[in-house]
Amino acid sequence: MRQIGGLAKYDSTCRSGASQSGVTRAGKHDSLRVMKLHQPLLVATLGLLAAAVAYTCSGPVEAPTWDIAKSGYDPYGSSAILSPANDTRANLMLLLADRHGLRMTAASAKPNHIPIVMMPWRVMASQALPPVDPNAPAVDGGSDWGSRCQTRTSSAAGFKAGLARSRANGAEQAALGAARDSMTADCDAGDAKVAAVTTATPAGRAYADYLTAAADFYAGRFDQARASFVALARNDDAWVRETARYMIGRNLLNKAILASIGEYGDLVEPTKRDAVDARSAASAFADYGKAYPTGAYAASARGLIRRAHWLAGDGDALAADYGTMLGSIGDVVDATELIDELDYKLGTDNPGARATNPVLLAMQDLARMRGAEVGDTIGDTPTEPAKIGKAELNAQAAIFRAEPALYGYLQAAHAFWVRKDPRAALALIPDAAHQPRFTYLEFSRQMLRGMALGATKDRNARGFWLSLLPGATQPYQNGAVQLALAGHDEASGNVAAVFAAGSPVTHIVMRDLLLEFAAGPALLRQQVTRGQSDHEKKIAQYILLAKQLQRGLYRDFVTDSALIPPSVKHDNYSWAAQYYTSTYNDELADPPLDAFRVKPEASTGCKPIRDVALALAGDPAAPHGMLCLAEFLRTQGFDQFGFDKAPDWSGLGRGPSQFPGGPYVRMASYRAVLASPRSSADDKAFALNRMVRCYAPGGSSSCGGAEDDKAVRKAWYMRLKRDYPASPWARDLAYYW
């Protein structure tokens, strides 16, 4: 179900260069959605743009929330668990995978890159689809593609086949066939022409009348075309009779669409559409289907009746259409196309539609169990359906009579996510952890049981998660269990268990997040030498050294910085795990360890950071040493880079850090230098310069601590110019912010 609004994920820290990569989290739309109507119909652009632009340090981030138990909708973090947080399309895909044996990952998926655990729908769909053949010829829809005129050429074969079987004489057949070939149509201009043919037989006249009706249809003369098709639907010729009966509905539907298009070529809101003709079209297609259940246009009629119900706003009828279709999915391509169509037409245009198919209803129910953060509005219009209550869920028992496991899961999910009653959820889902292979439904049931065990602080929760691993063999399942384990260990204060020998939590992003935000000095130092990969060793070392400088552990920094490898890769972009997204990242870059070897600018009079740390170890309050440390942290991108707690949207790493000390505040160092009687005039001028520049260019501090009023910033500037006019730091500064 397409979602609008909701909480954006805003970056709370600026990583070295990280703000130059990634994309904006622009609402809850995964992509530009363009609704493709059935081929005979006019295409209407119904999608909403989701721009992809580079995020900034204070901007939104397209990244998943690494949390199994979340209830708020996460467009970038769907998982293998049927969950309110999933994109509804992902939930439907999981349910269909169980029922139709759909492949969830393609053979071309890259096995050596980061295993996908949390993903937007578009990644799940693209992973499931077969790989695209780069040598396949491009499909050219022609200039008429997307309009009713696109069948002007393709339907000629059917016309000629029927004509060849008819009782028209040879001369008539030749003339009528030539007339059909020469028919012209321009649906944009509302024009179509066909040559007149003189006929002598009733069959010949029927085909000639059909050509006239078809030309009226392509030209948009729908009333004339309808009258002709109604008359032809009673004709003796089998092809003319069946085709005319089908064209009655198609003609009505195109008339309804044309009347429902707004000033700029898009469809108007549902209440302003031509529902009368749309419903008449649906009735005509239903009549055709009854008369010709296996007819030449049976499949098309079933698709078009769906579009007629959608155009008319008949949500319940549309839900019934989709419910029927869900039982006859052919392959994963059919599934993804149907899921996308269903998501838009049923979820967005008809959010109140009442499904009677258990799979479709389960998808709707889960969406209605979402957390409060999705209750956004655009203007006065709610963008989410009302949360489902226990009584309403109980009233659905008859619909789920043949699906007791699914219904039991929905009841337990409601208890856990809506009623916040994990004990009730436990009572509804028996322990069935020891299985050789889980379906996605059974996997979801057992994962929910594990979440409930964790929520009740059950001492066996960790053992339960471990018992799920042998059966978590389907795509994305193993990673989901790893995430549950990692979250459990962090919440219980046992982050070290994630990094113990033989730990099943091997996922690079999960481990990196915990190293960045949760790990203490001993664990970080351990992983510098015992990390599962060279990348992890570098991450541990980078975090350890950065925190040591920020927390004043200068002597430890001097010791540990000596272990930096002689040659390290410099990559300032996209190394931080919190910015990982399965859409764009196949791997995580190494952190810029060589930052700790950068030579300072000569104008500052500072030594390399290792020498600065050595001096501060002996005199932590040395004014120039404090300035040089601040300058290093500023130039190497460590502003607001405290590693104390992950952003709320990050999931893992939100707990308290096990690293002692508080976050570094650069502004506090400058204030200390100004207050110190040991500070030289040059040191004070340097500090004032940097204090003013903390607010460049937008007037908000990048140096941490409480914000200072503009009058205070002006006073710093004036003091610098008045008291230290000859200082290069005064000459360097021409403005205050």
XYZ file of C-alpha atoms in Angstrom:
737
model
C 0.000 0.000 0.000
C 1.555 3.256 -1.030
C 2.356 5.455 1.938
C 2.532 9.230 2.185
C 4.250 11.263 4.861
C 5.640 9.773 8.042
C 8.828 10.464 9.908
C 11.832 11.315 7.789
C 15.169 9.969 8.876
C 17.361 12.942 9.657
C 21.078 12.632 10.068
C 22.266 13.801 13.465
C 25.976 13.516 12.778
C 28.373 14.596 10.042
C 30.791 11.855 9.095
C 33.980 12.663 7.263
C 32.736 13.204 3.758
C 29.661 11.074 4.290
C 27.337 13.940 3.502
C 28.480 13.832 -0.103
C 26.938 10.470 -0.855
C 23.552 8.846 -0.625
C 20.127 10.108 -1.571
C 17.350 12.100 0.021
C 14.608 10.261 1.789
C 11.859 12.065 -0.099
C 8.713 10.814 1.579
C 7.578 7.223 1.375
C 7.516 6.674 -2.363
C 10.146 4.304 -3.673
C 10.125 5.613 -7.216
C 8.272 7.448 -9.930
C 5.042 5.528 -10.242
C 3.428 5.647 -13.663
C 0.168 3.761 -13.837
C 0.017 1.655 -16.965
C -3.526 1.052 -18.051
C -4.276 -1.994 -20.185
C -2.892 -1.645 -23.710
C -6.147 -0.595 -25.373
C -6.535 2.301 -22.968
C -5.270 5.807 -22.740
C -2.271 6.009 -20.423
C -2.673 8.375 -17.475
C 0.314 9.408 -15.418
C -0.636 8.730 -11.846
C 2.721 8.323 -10.142
C 4.244 10.740 -7.694
C 7.870 11.811 -8.046
C 10.355 10.792 -5.426
C 13.414 12.857 -6.230
C 16.806 11.325 -5.554
C 19.331 13.991 -4.610
C 22.399 14.012 -2.395
C 21.645 14.357 1.273
C 23.371 16.811 3.570
C 24.442 16.423 7.168
C 21.157 17.869 8.386
C 19.034 16.357 5.660
C 17.054 13.154 5.330
C 18.755 9.823 4.816
C 17.578 6.887 2.759
C 18.577 4.112 5.109
C 16.778 1.272 6.862
C 15.984 1.098 10.556
C 17.828 -1.940 11.900
C 15.118 -3.100 14.268
C 13.025 -6.245 13.931
C 10.308 -5.170 16.358
C 9.596 -1.714 14.883
C 5.967 -0.927 14.104
C 6.310 2.371 12.228
C 6.366 2.102 8.451
C 9.939 1.942 7.161
C 10.028 2.316 3.358
C 13.721 1.420 3.243
C 13.624 -1.403 5.753
C 11.237 -4.182 4.791
C 12.360 -7.622 5.945
C 11.511 -11.320 5.722
C 8.942 -10.923 8.510
C 5.300 -10.085 7.891
C 5.298 -6.808 9.754
C 3.460 -3.495 10.051
C 6.805 -1.826 9.326
C 7.104 -3.476 5.933
C 5.992 -1.933 2.698
C 2.647 -3.641 2.109
C 3.961 -4.846 -1.237
C 6.746 -6.692 0.560
C 4.245 -8.344 2.899
C 2.134 -9.446 -0.049
C 5.191 -10.789 -1.859
C 6.108 -12.928 1.164
C 2.598 -14.349 1.369
C 2.524 -15.103 -2.351
C 5.965 -16.688 -2.183
C 4.572 -19.227 0.291
C 1.538 -19.993 -1.847
C 3.049 -20.042 -5.311
C 6.670 -20.981 -4.685
C 7.926 -17.668 -6.009
C 11.664 -17.141 -6.131
C 12.670 -14.353 -3.741
C 16.187 -13.751 -5.055
C 17.540 -13.990 -8.560
C 20.353 -16.290 -9.610
C 22.366 -13.184 -10.486
C 22.337 -11.828 -6.907
C 25.902 -11.018 -5.852
C 26.892 -13.561 -3.176
C 30.126 -11.862 -2.103
C 28.597 -8.496 -1.302
C 26.616 -7.353 1.724
C 23.734 -9.792 2.278
C 20.426 -7.985 1.994
C 18.377 -8.009 5.183
C 16.512 -4.691 5.237
C 15.399 -3.272 1.912
C 12.860 -1.104 0.110
C 10.262 -2.862 -2.006
C 12.038 -1.990 -5.236
C 15.104 -3.953 -4.113
C 13.046 -6.984 -3.097
C 11.260 -6.894 -6.459
C 14.422 -6.399 -8.512
C 16.191 -9.222 -6.678
C 13.301 -11.565 -7.431
C 12.976 -10.710 -11.110
C 15.067 -12.663 -13.609
C 18.146 -10.844 -14.885
C 17.684 -8.595 -17.884
C 19.303 -9.828 -21.083
C 21.535 -6.942 -22.223
C 21.408 -8.291 -25.784
C 17.627 -8.421 -25.969
C 16.158 -6.025 -28.553
C 14.449 -2.969 -27.175
C 10.670 -3.034 -27.239
C 9.233 -0.189 -29.282
C 5.657 0.536 -28.344
C 5.261 2.789 -31.356
C 3.906 6.315 -31.441
C 0.446 5.093 -30.444
C 1.607 3.254 -27.302
C -0.497 4.092 -24.308
C -3.566 5.244 -26.176
C -6.587 3.414 -27.510
C -4.986 3.784 -30.955
C -2.240 1.327 -30.109
C -4.518 -1.523 -31.195
C -5.229 0.077 -34.553
C -2.529 -2.049 -36.184
C -2.320 -5.050 -33.862
C -6.030 -5.870 -34.095
C -5.949 -6.042 -37.888
C -4.947 -9.714 -37.820
C -8.039 -10.671 -35.820
C -10.264 -8.713 -38.185
C -8.800 -10.456 -41.234
C -8.988 -13.901 -39.623
C -12.669 -13.389 -38.870
C -13.245 -11.984 -42.344
C -11.612 -15.033 -43.930
C -14.057 -17.299 -42.075
C -17.061 -15.158 -42.926
C -19.613 -15.518 -45.716
C -18.458 -12.338 -47.438
C -17.501 -12.956 -51.053
C -13.934 -12.836 -52.304
C -14.109 -9.313 -53.709
C -15.585 -8.014 -50.470
C -12.936 -9.735 -48.399
C -10.167 -8.212 -50.501
C -11.664 -4.716 -50.329
C -12.434 -4.895 -46.632
C -8.957 -6.225 -45.824
C -7.371 -3.385 -47.804
C -9.600 -0.863 -46.049
C -8.547 -2.225 -42.656
C -4.872 -1.954 -43.623
C -5.290 1.643 -44.740
C -7.219 2.791 -41.665
C -5.596 5.853 -40.064
C -6.094 7.083 -36.536
C -4.709 9.846 -34.373
C -6.187 9.544 -30.913
C -4.437 12.657 -29.671
C -6.103 14.715 -32.378
C -9.388 12.828 -32.123
C -9.327 11.744 -35.755
C -9.641 8.421 -37.611
C -10.466 7.535 -41.212
C -11.331 4.358 -43.075
C -12.105 3.854 -46.734
C -15.737 3.163 -47.636
C -16.367 -0.308 -49.091
C -19.335 -1.247 -51.239
C -20.756 -4.597 -50.120
C -23.441 -6.918 -51.433
C -23.679 -9.626 -48.770
C -24.945 -9.294 -45.153
C -21.595 -10.540 -43.885
C -19.725 -7.959 -45.948
C -21.964 -5.197 -44.616
C -21.342 -6.356 -41.037
C -17.583 -6.085 -41.452
C -17.909 -2.715 -43.185
C -20.108 -1.463 -40.338
C -17.538 -2.754 -37.865
C -14.807 -0.709 -39.598
C -16.964 2.406 -39.344
C -17.599 1.740 -35.636
C -13.885 1.166 -35.041
C -13.012 4.450 -36.771
C -15.546 6.249 -34.553
C -13.965 4.612 -31.503
C -10.420 5.645 -32.423
C -11.610 9.166 -33.238
C -13.285 9.488 -29.847
C -16.817 9.549 -31.225
C -17.870 7.213 -28.441
C -21.642 7.634 -28.614
C -21.729 6.803 -32.347
C -19.357 3.897 -31.817
C -21.461 2.504 -28.972
C -24.646 2.528 -31.022
C -22.888 0.639 -33.808
C -21.286 -1.924 -31.480
C -24.620 -2.582 -29.724
C -26.231 -3.318 -33.086
C -23.318 -5.477 -34.228
C -23.431 -7.484 -30.994
C -26.588 -9.117 -32.371
C -25.008 -9.986 -35.729
C -24.965 -13.532 -37.099
C -21.203 -13.506 -37.755
C -19.376 -15.038 -34.777
C -16.307 -12.784 -34.924
C -18.301 -9.587 -35.379
C -20.731 -10.523 -32.609
C -18.053 -11.396 -30.030
C -15.747 -8.503 -30.870
C -18.561 -5.950 -30.831
C -19.702 -7.204 -27.455
C -16.201 -6.742 -26.086
C -15.896 -3.316 -27.723
C -19.040 -2.046 -25.986
C -17.194 -2.197 -22.682
C -13.935 -0.910 -24.088
C -15.698 2.009 -25.729
C -17.470 2.940 -22.485
C -14.279 2.696 -20.476
C -12.337 4.922 -22.854
C -15.155 7.445 -22.774
C -15.032 7.413 -18.973
C -11.260 7.866 -18.938
C -11.346 10.759 -21.389
C -13.998 12.470 -19.275
C -11.876 11.938 -16.148
C -8.707 13.633 -17.385
C -7.862 17.016 -15.914
C -6.373 20.153 -17.371
C -2.807 18.859 -17.304
C -3.441 15.381 -18.663
C -3.644 13.594 -15.343
C -6.631 11.816 -13.885
C -8.776 13.936 -11.616
C -9.503 12.837 -8.057
C -11.813 9.805 -7.755
C -14.910 11.793 -6.784
C -14.721 13.844 -9.990
C -14.314 10.960 -12.433
C -16.950 9.621 -14.833
C -18.132 6.826 -12.560
C -21.382 6.262 -14.479
C -19.729 5.206 -17.731
C -17.000 3.351 -15.810
C -19.621 1.241 -14.031
C -21.439 0.651 -17.317
C -18.144 -0.532 -18.779
C -17.634 -2.925 -15.863
C -21.116 -4.339 -16.425
C -20.438 -4.760 -20.156
C -17.164 -6.607 -19.503
C -18.899 -8.840 -16.971
C -21.594 -9.667 -19.548
C -18.907 -10.471 -22.100
C -17.137 -12.738 -19.602
C -20.323 -14.679 -18.902
C -21.033 -15.143 -22.597
C -17.422 -15.915 -23.575
C -15.549 -17.265 -20.509
C -12.742 -18.540 -22.746
C -13.216 -16.047 -25.560
C -10.566 -14.234 -27.546
C -10.806 -11.206 -25.257
C -11.498 -12.962 -21.951
C -8.156 -12.090 -20.352
C -8.342 -8.509 -21.571
C -11.909 -8.142 -20.301
C -10.865 -9.360 -16.838
C -8.117 -6.747 -16.763
C -10.364 -3.990 -18.031
C -13.154 -4.693 -15.575
C -10.543 -4.172 -12.854
C -9.703 -0.783 -14.329
C -13.349 0.115 -14.598
C -13.902 -0.652 -10.915
C -10.839 1.422 -10.047
C -11.891 4.372 -12.193
C -15.377 4.298 -10.690
C -14.017 4.141 -7.151
C -15.707 0.801 -6.456
C -13.111 -0.327 -3.944
C -14.913 -3.418 -2.674
C -15.446 -4.729 -6.196
C -11.809 -3.965 -7.023
C -10.657 -5.843 -3.920
C -12.694 -8.825 -5.057
C -11.059 -8.627 -8.500
C -7.589 -8.686 -6.998
C -8.519 -11.410 -4.558
C -9.436 -13.638 -7.487
C -6.225 -12.794 -9.327
C -4.009 -13.622 -6.351
C -4.990 -17.260 -6.692
C -3.672 -17.555 -10.245
C -0.213 -16.001 -10.139
C 1.944 -17.512 -12.868
C 5.456 -16.454 -11.912
C 7.405 -13.787 -10.083
C 7.100 -11.334 -12.983
C 3.312 -11.607 -12.858
C 3.434 -11.243 -9.085
C 5.513 -8.066 -8.994
C 3.449 -6.412 -11.732
C 0.186 -7.284 -10.001
C 1.492 -6.220 -6.592
C 2.525 -2.803 -7.890
C -0.811 -2.288 -9.629
C -2.764 -3.467 -6.616
C -0.741 -1.245 -4.298
C -1.629 1.885 -6.224
C -5.174 1.219 -7.289
C -6.403 -0.446 -4.125
C -4.120 0.959 -1.470
C -3.975 4.583 -2.585
C -7.133 5.327 -4.548
C -9.383 3.032 -2.502
C -7.875 2.780 0.994
C -11.245 1.897 2.511
C -11.853 -1.094 0.240
C -12.957 -4.188 2.141
C -11.089 -7.286 1.024
C -12.654 -10.709 1.400
C -9.590 -12.621 0.220
C -7.582 -13.676 3.306
C -4.186 -12.855 1.787
C -5.302 -9.417 0.692
C -7.049 -8.781 3.986
C -3.933 -9.800 5.928
C -1.941 -7.235 3.953
C -4.483 -4.544 4.825
C -4.650 -5.549 8.483
C -0.889 -5.357 8.951
C -0.831 -1.875 7.447
C -3.473 -0.839 9.960
C -1.324 -2.016 12.874
C 1.369 0.552 12.246
C 2.750 2.875 14.884
C 1.465 6.358 15.577
C 4.186 8.008 13.526
C 2.413 7.102 10.296
C -0.750 9.025 11.126
C 0.222 11.938 8.913
C -2.039 14.080 6.791
C -1.813 16.065 3.610
C -4.033 19.057 4.272
C -7.059 17.636 6.046
C -6.851 14.223 4.384
C -5.561 11.289 6.460
C -2.868 9.341 4.645
C -3.260 6.151 6.643
C -6.349 4.045 7.335
C -7.686 3.958 10.868
C -5.904 1.540 13.184
C -7.655 -1.807 13.389
C -9.247 -2.702 16.713
C -9.449 -6.083 18.398
C -13.216 -6.368 17.831
C -12.851 -5.719 14.109
C -10.080 -8.289 13.837
C -12.196 -10.830 15.709
C -15.052 -10.198 13.279
C -12.845 -11.371 10.405
C -12.705 -14.953 11.683
C -14.996 -16.311 8.953
C -12.797 -14.902 6.173
C -9.749 -16.647 7.655
C -11.513 -19.939 8.384
C -9.280 -21.783 5.918
C -6.156 -19.887 7.056
C -5.853 -20.526 10.819
C -2.074 -20.008 10.962
C -2.307 -16.662 9.176
C -5.222 -15.541 11.323
C -3.447 -16.603 14.495
C -0.435 -14.583 13.418
C -2.555 -11.484 12.813
C -4.113 -11.836 16.261
C -0.689 -12.182 17.869
C 0.670 -9.268 15.821
C -2.218 -7.124 17.006
C -1.531 -8.085 20.609
C 2.175 -7.269 20.252
C 2.204 -4.136 18.087
C -1.171 -2.524 18.780
C -2.188 -3.606 22.287
C 1.421 -3.781 23.541
C 0.671 -7.094 25.244
C 3.567 -9.481 24.482
C 2.257 -12.129 26.878
C -0.968 -12.370 24.887
C 1.122 -12.745 21.730
C 3.084 -15.602 23.319
C -0.125 -17.410 24.199
C -1.266 -17.257 20.571
C 1.943 -18.663 19.015
C 3.281 -22.007 20.313
C 6.987 -22.695 20.191
C 7.841 -24.309 16.845
C 11.406 -23.060 16.482
C 13.011 -26.366 15.547
C 12.168 -26.757 11.874
C 14.403 -27.678 8.938
C 12.852 -24.948 6.788
C 10.415 -22.139 7.504
C 7.785 -20.753 5.191
C 7.688 -16.971 5.438
C 4.466 -17.161 7.445
C 5.803 -19.703 9.919
C 9.072 -17.783 10.123
C 7.097 -14.634 10.947
C 5.162 -16.480 13.629
C 8.286 -17.722 15.365
C 10.087 -14.406 15.004
C 7.137 -12.678 16.628
C 7.313 -15.197 19.453
C 10.976 -14.297 19.896
C 10.145 -10.582 20.004
C 7.515 -11.264 22.651
C 10.014 -13.282 24.701
C 12.425 -10.380 24.523
C 9.732 -7.878 25.495
C 8.882 -9.934 28.593
C 12.597 -10.247 29.523
C 12.411 -14.028 29.273
C 15.790 -15.514 30.120
C 15.461 -17.999 27.264
C 15.012 -15.333 24.587
C 18.575 -15.527 23.279
C 18.472 -19.309 23.132
C 15.218 -19.108 21.212
C 16.780 -16.841 18.583
C 19.675 -19.260 18.200
C 17.265 -22.179 17.744
C 15.685 -20.453 14.734
C 18.904 -20.267 12.739
C 19.006 -23.834 11.298
C 15.578 -23.438 9.702
C 16.098 -19.858 8.495
C 17.219 -21.026 5.060
C 15.053 -18.940 2.741
C 16.273 -15.588 1.392
C 16.513 -12.791 3.982
C 15.567 -15.064 6.912
C 19.028 -15.720 8.330
C 19.815 -12.008 8.331
C 16.584 -11.270 10.177
C 17.560 -13.707 12.955
C 21.031 -12.160 13.101
C 19.447 -8.750 13.558
C 17.215 -10.060 16.329
C 20.262 -11.499 18.106
C 22.285 -8.324 17.705
C 19.423 -6.215 19.038
C 18.905 -8.575 21.966
C 22.579 -8.515 22.915
C 22.756 -4.728 22.744
C 19.580 -4.296 24.798
C 20.907 -6.689 27.463
C 24.241 -4.860 27.702
C 26.145 -7.784 26.209
C 27.437 -6.302 22.978
C 30.612 -8.385 23.332
C 28.556 -11.524 22.599
C 28.041 -10.308 19.029
C 31.815 -10.316 18.540
C 32.626 -13.495 20.435
C 34.305 -16.353 18.596
C 31.726 -18.350 16.658
C 29.071 -15.653 16.896
C 26.306 -16.186 14.306
C 26.024 -12.406 13.873
C 28.356 -11.953 10.926
C 26.542 -9.216 9.009
C 28.945 -6.366 8.328
C 26.446 -3.531 8.820
C 25.100 -4.829 12.124
C 28.588 -5.323 13.516
C 29.775 -1.930 12.245
C 26.809 -0.136 13.835
C 27.535 -1.687 17.208
C 31.227 -0.857 16.940
C 30.439 2.729 15.991
C 27.959 3.440 18.756
C 27.899 0.799 21.475
C 31.337 -0.757 21.944
C 33.690 0.162 24.783
C 37.490 0.559 24.550
C 38.310 -3.061 25.368
C 35.985 -4.459 22.720
C 37.204 -2.010 20.092
C 40.828 -2.789 20.882
C 40.015 -6.507 20.680
C 38.463 -6.138 17.215
C 41.452 -4.163 15.918
C 43.291 -7.479 15.909
C 40.454 -10.028 15.953
C 37.944 -8.467 13.586
C 36.247 -10.860 11.155
C 37.654 -8.898 8.203
C 40.279 -6.301 7.403
C 37.427 -3.799 7.057
C 36.163 -4.517 10.573
C 39.639 -4.142 12.017
C 39.945 -0.707 10.431
C 36.490 0.334 11.622
C 37.336 -0.683 15.188
C 40.635 1.161 15.053
C 39.114 4.316 13.582
C 36.333 4.460 16.191
C 38.740 3.683 19.011
C 41.188 6.452 18.034
C 38.441 9.018 17.423
C 36.784 8.376 20.777
C 40.086 8.440 22.602
C 40.755 11.941 21.290
C 37.237 13.106 22.023
C 37.158 11.642 25.539
C 40.615 12.838 26.569
C 42.289 9.418 26.604
C 45.409 10.938 25.053
C 47.977 8.475 26.314
C 45.912 5.549 25.038
C 45.645 7.313 21.681
C 49.407 7.671 21.450
C 49.804 3.938 22.095
C 47.034 2.717 19.820
C 47.727 5.101 16.924
C 51.122 3.476 16.552
C 49.274 0.371 15.297
C 47.855 2.076 12.196
C 49.045 0.020 9.200
C 51.829 1.644 7.156
C 49.563 1.931 4.135
C 45.846 2.536 4.531
C 43.179 3.320 1.976
C 41.827 6.845 2.062
C 38.102 6.954 1.388
C 36.101 9.755 2.933
C 32.813 8.672 1.413
C 30.061 6.306 2.513
C 32.056 4.368 5.058
C 29.653 4.773 7.991
C 27.255 1.862 8.416
C 24.355 4.102 9.403
C 24.266 5.369 5.820
C 24.123 1.922 4.266
C 21.206 1.298 1.934
C 20.622 -1.860 -0.059
C 19.575 0.297 -3.001
C 23.025 1.731 -3.578
C 25.640 -0.109 -1.501
C 27.070 -3.479 -2.427
C 29.842 -2.984 0.106
C 31.001 -0.537 2.759
C 34.114 1.529 2.222
C 36.950 1.500 4.723
C 37.175 4.470 7.106
C 39.828 7.151 6.449
C 42.418 5.923 8.928
C 45.036 8.094 7.270
C 43.185 11.086 8.746
C 45.280 10.493 11.854
C 48.436 11.116 9.811
C 47.357 14.327 8.083
C 49.801 17.208 8.468
C 48.192 20.310 9.990
C 48.078 23.637 8.199
C 51.240 25.626 8.853
C 49.272 28.762 9.759
C 47.938 27.099 12.909
C 51.340 26.334 14.368
C 50.058 22.855 15.237
C 52.016 19.614 15.227
C 50.724 16.247 13.946
C 47.873 14.931 16.086
C 49.954 12.204 17.718
C 52.367 14.833 19.006
C 49.442 16.993 20.137
C 47.959 14.048 22.039
C 51.312 13.293 23.662
C 51.543 16.890 24.883
C 47.949 16.896 26.126
C 48.587 13.649 28.008
C 51.008 15.627 30.169
C 48.963 18.856 30.251
C 45.294 18.370 29.254
C 44.505 22.084 29.780
C 47.310 23.445 27.581
C 45.567 26.177 25.546
C 47.394 25.675 22.284
C 47.080 21.911 22.591
C 43.304 22.242 23.045
C 43.128 24.484 19.958
C 45.160 22.045 17.879
C 42.980 19.128 18.948
C 39.886 21.143 18.025
C 41.427 22.049 14.688
C 42.210 18.432 13.932
C 38.689 17.290 14.793
C 37.227 20.113 12.704
C 39.307 19.588 9.582
C 38.923 15.803 9.651
C 35.147 15.881 9.851
C 34.606 14.950 13.487
C 32.261 17.822 14.371
C 29.189 16.414 16.137
C 30.742 12.995 15.557
C 30.306 11.714 19.066
C 29.497 8.038 18.453
C 27.517 8.186 21.696
C 24.185 7.098 20.326
C 22.923 6.235 16.887
C 20.128 8.380 15.428
C 16.721 7.169 16.557
C 15.997 5.894 13.071
C 19.128 3.769 12.972
C 17.851 0.927 15.163
C 21.031 -0.747 16.359
C 23.288 1.497 18.413
C 20.527 3.488 20.089
C 21.427 2.228 23.553
C 23.982 3.844 25.872
C 27.572 3.671 24.729
C 29.948 1.498 26.735
C 32.755 3.950 26.031
C 33.428 6.134 29.106
C 33.110 9.894 28.967
C 30.786 12.256 27.186
C 30.710 13.734 23.699
C 33.342 16.218 22.639
C 32.128 19.830 22.319
C 34.518 21.949 20.276
C 32.954 25.207 21.463
C 33.810 24.265 25.050
C 37.508 24.118 24.113
C 37.392 27.629 22.662
C 35.667 28.987 25.760
C 38.286 27.312 27.928
C 41.093 28.919 25.925
C 39.509 32.365 26.289
C 39.133 31.866 30.036
C 42.627 30.482 30.642
C 45.241 32.901 32.025
C 47.844 30.774 30.244
C 46.483 31.561 26.766
C 48.581 33.765 24.515
C 47.054 36.634 22.536
C 47.408 34.575 19.380
C 45.637 31.617 20.994
C 42.729 33.845 22.073
C 42.478 35.396 18.610
C 42.536 31.901 17.088
C 39.766 30.782 19.467
C 37.579 33.828 18.723
C 37.987 33.304 14.999
C 36.854 29.699 15.242
C 33.991 30.563 17.612
C 32.582 32.997 15.063
C 33.105 30.527 12.241
C 31.187 27.855 14.162
C 28.073 29.649 12.943
C 29.053 29.930 9.275
C 27.328 29.969 6.929
C 23.759 29.544 8.151
C 23.809 30.925 11.678
C 23.609 27.543 13.449
C 26.503 26.128 15.443
C 28.477 23.203 14.090
C 30.595 23.085 17.228
C 28.193 21.569 19.729
C 26.881 22.976 22.976
C 24.134 25.528 23.485
C 23.394 28.006 20.689
C 24.574 31.595 21.211
C 22.481 34.611 20.250
C 23.564 36.687 17.292
C 24.406 39.565 19.614
C 26.864 37.308 21.431
C 28.451 36.239 18.151
C 28.764 39.897 17.149
C 30.504 40.609 20.434
C 33.066 37.855 19.703
C 33.699 39.384 16.295
C 34.067 42.896 17.673
C 36.394 41.685 20.435
C 38.607 39.951 17.888
C 38.815 43.078 15.735
C 39.330 45.393 18.721
C 41.730 43.450 20.932
C 43.788 41.602 18.308
C 43.696 43.764 15.156
C 47.158 42.722 14.000
C 46.475 39.011 14.351
C 46.114 37.004 11.135
C 42.992 35.508 12.731
C 41.416 38.964 12.884
C 42.443 39.831 9.323
C 41.104 36.474 8.130
C 37.576 37.210 9.334
C 35.386 39.682 7.448
C 31.938 38.638 8.690
C 30.059 37.156 11.583
C 26.993 34.941 11.270
